[in-house]
Tab-separated table of C-alpha atoms in Angstrom:
chain	number	residue	atom	x	y	z
A	68	MET	CA	81.006	100.966	60.442
A	69	GLN	CA	83.315	103.237	62.418
A	70	PRO	CA	83.029	107.014	61.824
A	71	GLU	CA	86.037	108.441	59.977
A	72	ASP	CA	86.749	111.024	62.690
A	73	GLN	CA	87.026	108.451	65.508
A	74	VAL	CA	89.812	106.075	66.417
A	75	THR	CA	89.568	103.040	68.680
A	76	ASP	CA	91.988	102.576	71.562
A	77	GLY	CA	93.538	99.642	69.739
A	78	GLN	CA	94.185	101.816	66.684
A	79	LEU	CA	95.468	104.770	68.688
A	80	PHE	CA	97.921	102.713	70.708
A	81	SER	CA	99.196	100.683	67.753
A	82	THR	CA	101.868	103.252	66.873
A	83	GLU	CA	104.389	105.374	68.712
A	84	SER	CA	102.712	108.418	67.211
A	85	GLY	CA	99.407	107.301	68.714
A	86	PHE	CA	100.948	107.125	72.177
A	87	ARG	CA	102.380	110.621	71.733
A	88	THR	CA	98.981	111.872	70.552
A	89	ALA	CA	97.264	110.370	73.606
A	90	LEU	CA	99.818	111.914	75.981
A	91	ASN	CA	99.509	115.279	74.223
A	92	GLY	CA	95.727	115.056	74.578
A	93	ILE	CA	96.097	114.723	78.346
A	94	TYR	CA	98.333	117.788	78.471
A	95	VAL	CA	95.888	119.766	76.315
A	96	GLU	CA	92.968	118.821	78.570
A	97	LEU	CA	94.829	120.106	81.645
A	98	SER	CA	94.018	123.561	80.270
A	99	ASN	CA	90.274	122.807	80.392
A	100	ASN	CA	88.333	125.434	82.362
A	101	ALA	CA	87.449	122.821	84.999
A	102	LEU	CA	91.167	122.440	85.775
A	103	TYR	CA	94.139	124.734	85.150
A	104	GLY	CA	92.472	126.815	82.454
A	105	GLY	CA	90.164	128.275	85.085
A	106	GLU	CA	89.049	126.734	88.372
A	107	LEU	CA	92.498	125.679	89.622
A	108	SER	CA	94.337	128.785	88.508
A	109	VAL	CA	92.282	131.992	88.446
A	110	ASP	CA	88.792	131.071	89.575
A	111	ALA	CA	87.698	128.760	92.409
A	112	VAL	CA	91.020	128.365	94.223
A	113	GLU	CA	91.710	132.089	94.019
A	114	ILE	CA	88.251	132.849	95.404
A	115	LEU	CA	88.863	130.405	98.266
A	116	ALA	CA	92.260	132.014	98.898
A	117	GLN	CA	90.476	135.378	99.334
A	118	ARG	CA	92.358	136.962	96.422
A	119	TYR	CA	89.277	138.838	95.212
A	120	ASP	CA	87.325	141.466	97.099
A	121	PHE	CA	83.640	140.673	96.964
A	122	SER	CA	82.700	142.772	99.986
A	123	GLY	CA	79.310	144.356	99.818
A	124	ASN	CA	77.785	141.967	97.335
A	125	THR	CA	75.924	138.697	97.442
A	126	THR	CA	77.158	136.979	94.294
A	127	ASN	CA	77.791	133.274	94.117
A	128	ALA	CA	81.517	134.010	94.068
A	129	TYR	CA	81.139	135.978	97.307
A	130	ARG	CA	79.312	133.058	98.935
A	131	LEU	CA	82.008	130.645	97.741
A	132	GLY	CA	84.615	133.008	99.170
A	133	THR	CA	82.888	132.713	102.555
A	134	TYR	CA	83.269	128.912	102.238
A	135	ASN	CA	79.581	128.278	101.604
A	136	TYR	CA	79.881	124.919	99.853
A	137	THR	CA	76.155	124.170	100.005
A	138	ILE	CA	75.167	126.418	97.099
A	139	ASP	CA	74.733	124.916	93.643
A	140	TYR	CA	77.452	127.220	92.293
A	141	ALA	CA	80.082	125.683	94.571
A	142	LYS	CA	78.812	122.143	94.078
A	143	SER	CA	78.947	122.435	90.291
A	144	LYS	CA	82.433	123.973	90.302
A	145	PHE	CA	83.901	121.288	92.525
A	146	ALA	CA	82.071	118.488	90.735
A	147	ALA	CA	83.547	119.686	87.431
A	148	VAL	CA	87.060	119.776	88.902
A	149	TRP	CA	86.684	116.272	90.364
A	150	GLU	CA	85.171	114.785	87.201
A	151	LYS	CA	87.743	116.271	84.837
A	152	ALA	CA	90.717	115.351	87.028
A	153	TYR	CA	89.600	111.757	87.439
A	154	SER	CA	88.798	111.544	83.729
A	155	LEU	CA	92.381	112.544	82.919
A	156	ILE	CA	93.691	110.125	85.539
A	157	ALA	CA	91.757	107.356	83.763
A	158	ASN	CA	93.317	108.495	80.469
A	159	CYS	CA	96.783	108.240	82.037
A	160	ASN	CA	95.915	104.764	83.257
A	161	LYS	CA	94.671	103.707	79.816
A	162	LEU	CA	97.914	104.929	78.267
A	163	LEU	CA	99.907	102.995	80.881
A	164	GLU	CA	97.823	99.868	80.301
A	165	TYR	CA	98.420	99.974	76.547
A	166	ALA	CA	102.120	100.711	77.042
A	167	GLU	CA	102.269	97.450	78.995
A	168	LYS	CA	100.193	95.544	76.402
A	169	ASN	CA	101.977	96.917	73.350
A	170	GLU	CA	105.604	96.677	74.430
A	171	GLU	CA	106.696	96.133	70.842
A	172	VAL	CA	105.244	99.507	69.785
A	173	LEU	CA	107.011	101.644	72.379
A	174	THR	CA	110.715	101.036	72.811
A	175	GLY	CA	113.807	102.693	74.208
A	176	LYS	CA	113.801	106.300	75.316
A	177	MET	CA	110.335	106.981	73.889
A	178	ARG	CA	108.865	104.182	76.024
A	179	LYS	CA	110.499	105.559	79.166
A	180	MET	CA	109.378	109.092	78.371
A	181	ILE	CA	105.739	108.198	77.644
A	182	ILE	CA	105.365	105.943	80.706
A	183	GLY	CA	107.282	108.355	82.946
A	184	GLU	CA	105.189	111.344	81.946
A	185	ALA	CA	101.902	109.431	82.304
A	186	MET	CA	102.913	108.287	85.803
A	187	ALA	CA	103.974	111.806	86.769
A	188	LEU	CA	100.690	113.266	85.482
A	189	ARG	CA	98.683	110.649	87.398
A	190	ALA	CA	100.577	111.524	90.591
A	191	PHE	CA	100.236	115.284	89.977
A	192	LEU	CA	96.472	115.085	89.470
A	193	HIS	CA	95.961	112.901	92.537
A	194	PHE	CA	98.105	115.280	94.592
A	195	ASP	CA	95.948	118.224	93.561
A	196	MET	CA	92.760	116.303	94.340
A	197	LEU	CA	94.187	115.475	97.774
A	198	ARG	CA	95.141	119.115	98.275
A	199	LEU	CA	91.639	120.278	97.386
A	200	PHE	CA	89.387	117.531	98.724
A	201	GLY	CA	91.436	115.816	101.416
A	202	PRO	CA	92.148	116.782	105.006
A	203	VAL	CA	94.834	119.244	106.015
A	204	TYR	CA	97.654	116.755	105.593
A	205	VAL	CA	99.943	117.895	108.406
A	206	LYS	CA	97.064	117.860	110.881
A	207	GLU	CA	95.250	114.675	109.838
A	208	PRO	CA	97.483	112.414	107.733
A	209	SER	CA	95.528	109.278	108.658
A	210	ALA	CA	92.107	110.808	107.881
A	211	GLU	CA	90.086	109.574	104.923
A	212	ALA	CA	90.869	111.573	101.821
A	213	ILE	CA	90.311	110.509	98.215
A	214	PRO	CA	90.534	107.408	96.012
A	215	TYR	CA	93.762	106.692	94.124
A	216	ASN	CA	92.782	105.406	90.717
A	217	GLU	CA	95.215	103.068	88.985
A	218	SER	CA	92.762	101.717	86.407
A	219	ASP	CA	91.062	103.024	83.306
A	220	LYS	CA	87.812	101.323	84.342
A	221	VAL	CA	84.942	103.398	85.683
A	222	SER	CA	84.123	102.010	89.117
A	223	ALA	CA	83.680	103.085	92.694
A	224	LEU	CA	87.021	103.070	94.463
A	225	PRO	CA	87.734	102.987	98.163
A	226	ILE	CA	88.495	106.257	99.901
A	227	LEU	CA	92.062	106.069	101.158
A	228	SER	CA	93.786	107.889	103.965
A	229	ALA	CA	95.846	110.938	103.088
A	230	ASP	CA	98.991	108.994	104.091
A	231	THR	CA	98.153	106.172	101.703
A	232	VAL	CA	97.417	108.600	98.869
A	233	MET	CA	100.713	110.431	99.477
A	234	GLY	CA	102.547	107.107	99.527
A	235	ARG	CA	101.156	106.287	96.099
A	236	VAL	CA	101.831	109.788	94.770
A	237	LEU	CA	105.456	109.506	95.882
A	238	ARG	CA	105.747	105.965	94.477
A	239	ASP	CA	104.542	107.172	91.066
A	240	ILE	CA	106.770	110.262	91.182
A	241	HIS	CA	109.850	108.195	92.043
A	242	ALA	CA	109.068	105.701	89.256
A	243	ALA	CA	108.540	108.570	86.815
A	244	GLU	CA	111.756	110.228	87.941
A	245	GLN	CA	113.752	107.056	87.244
A	246	LEU	CA	112.160	106.618	83.824
A	247	LEU	CA	112.759	110.259	82.873
A	248	GLU	CA	116.445	110.425	83.905
């Protein structure tokens, strides 16, 4: 028996409202502390950008600000960012997969909006992961960077070059742009 407070993917994506709920859930989770509710807005990236003065102390934040990525503090912060971003990317991919499967549920402008926003979010998250974990793009565009996940399955993906990742980001952005006109 299924718990009353849980919904299967099939149930969620059986109505237009379910698709909107799933998309809204992705937007809500962007504000998670591991992403834009903390690490990617006022915490880790701001420490790395030297926006805080930690001189004279030996806190974990100070060590992160001196680019010491070997401490557990840094490892846990970056692991949380990576895990949450790729979790939301998988959610975007699941939404896109069900939009393809359930064409009769999503139609017209709502279909274009839902698919366009999911593609744009997938591109946005990959771009930020490239920005944080990839090479300096203008200096090493052919260097290995990150995986580009286009599936909702959990599996090891090949590490792609920064050029390849940017090509896919731009492809998704252009597709989203056309759908959202």
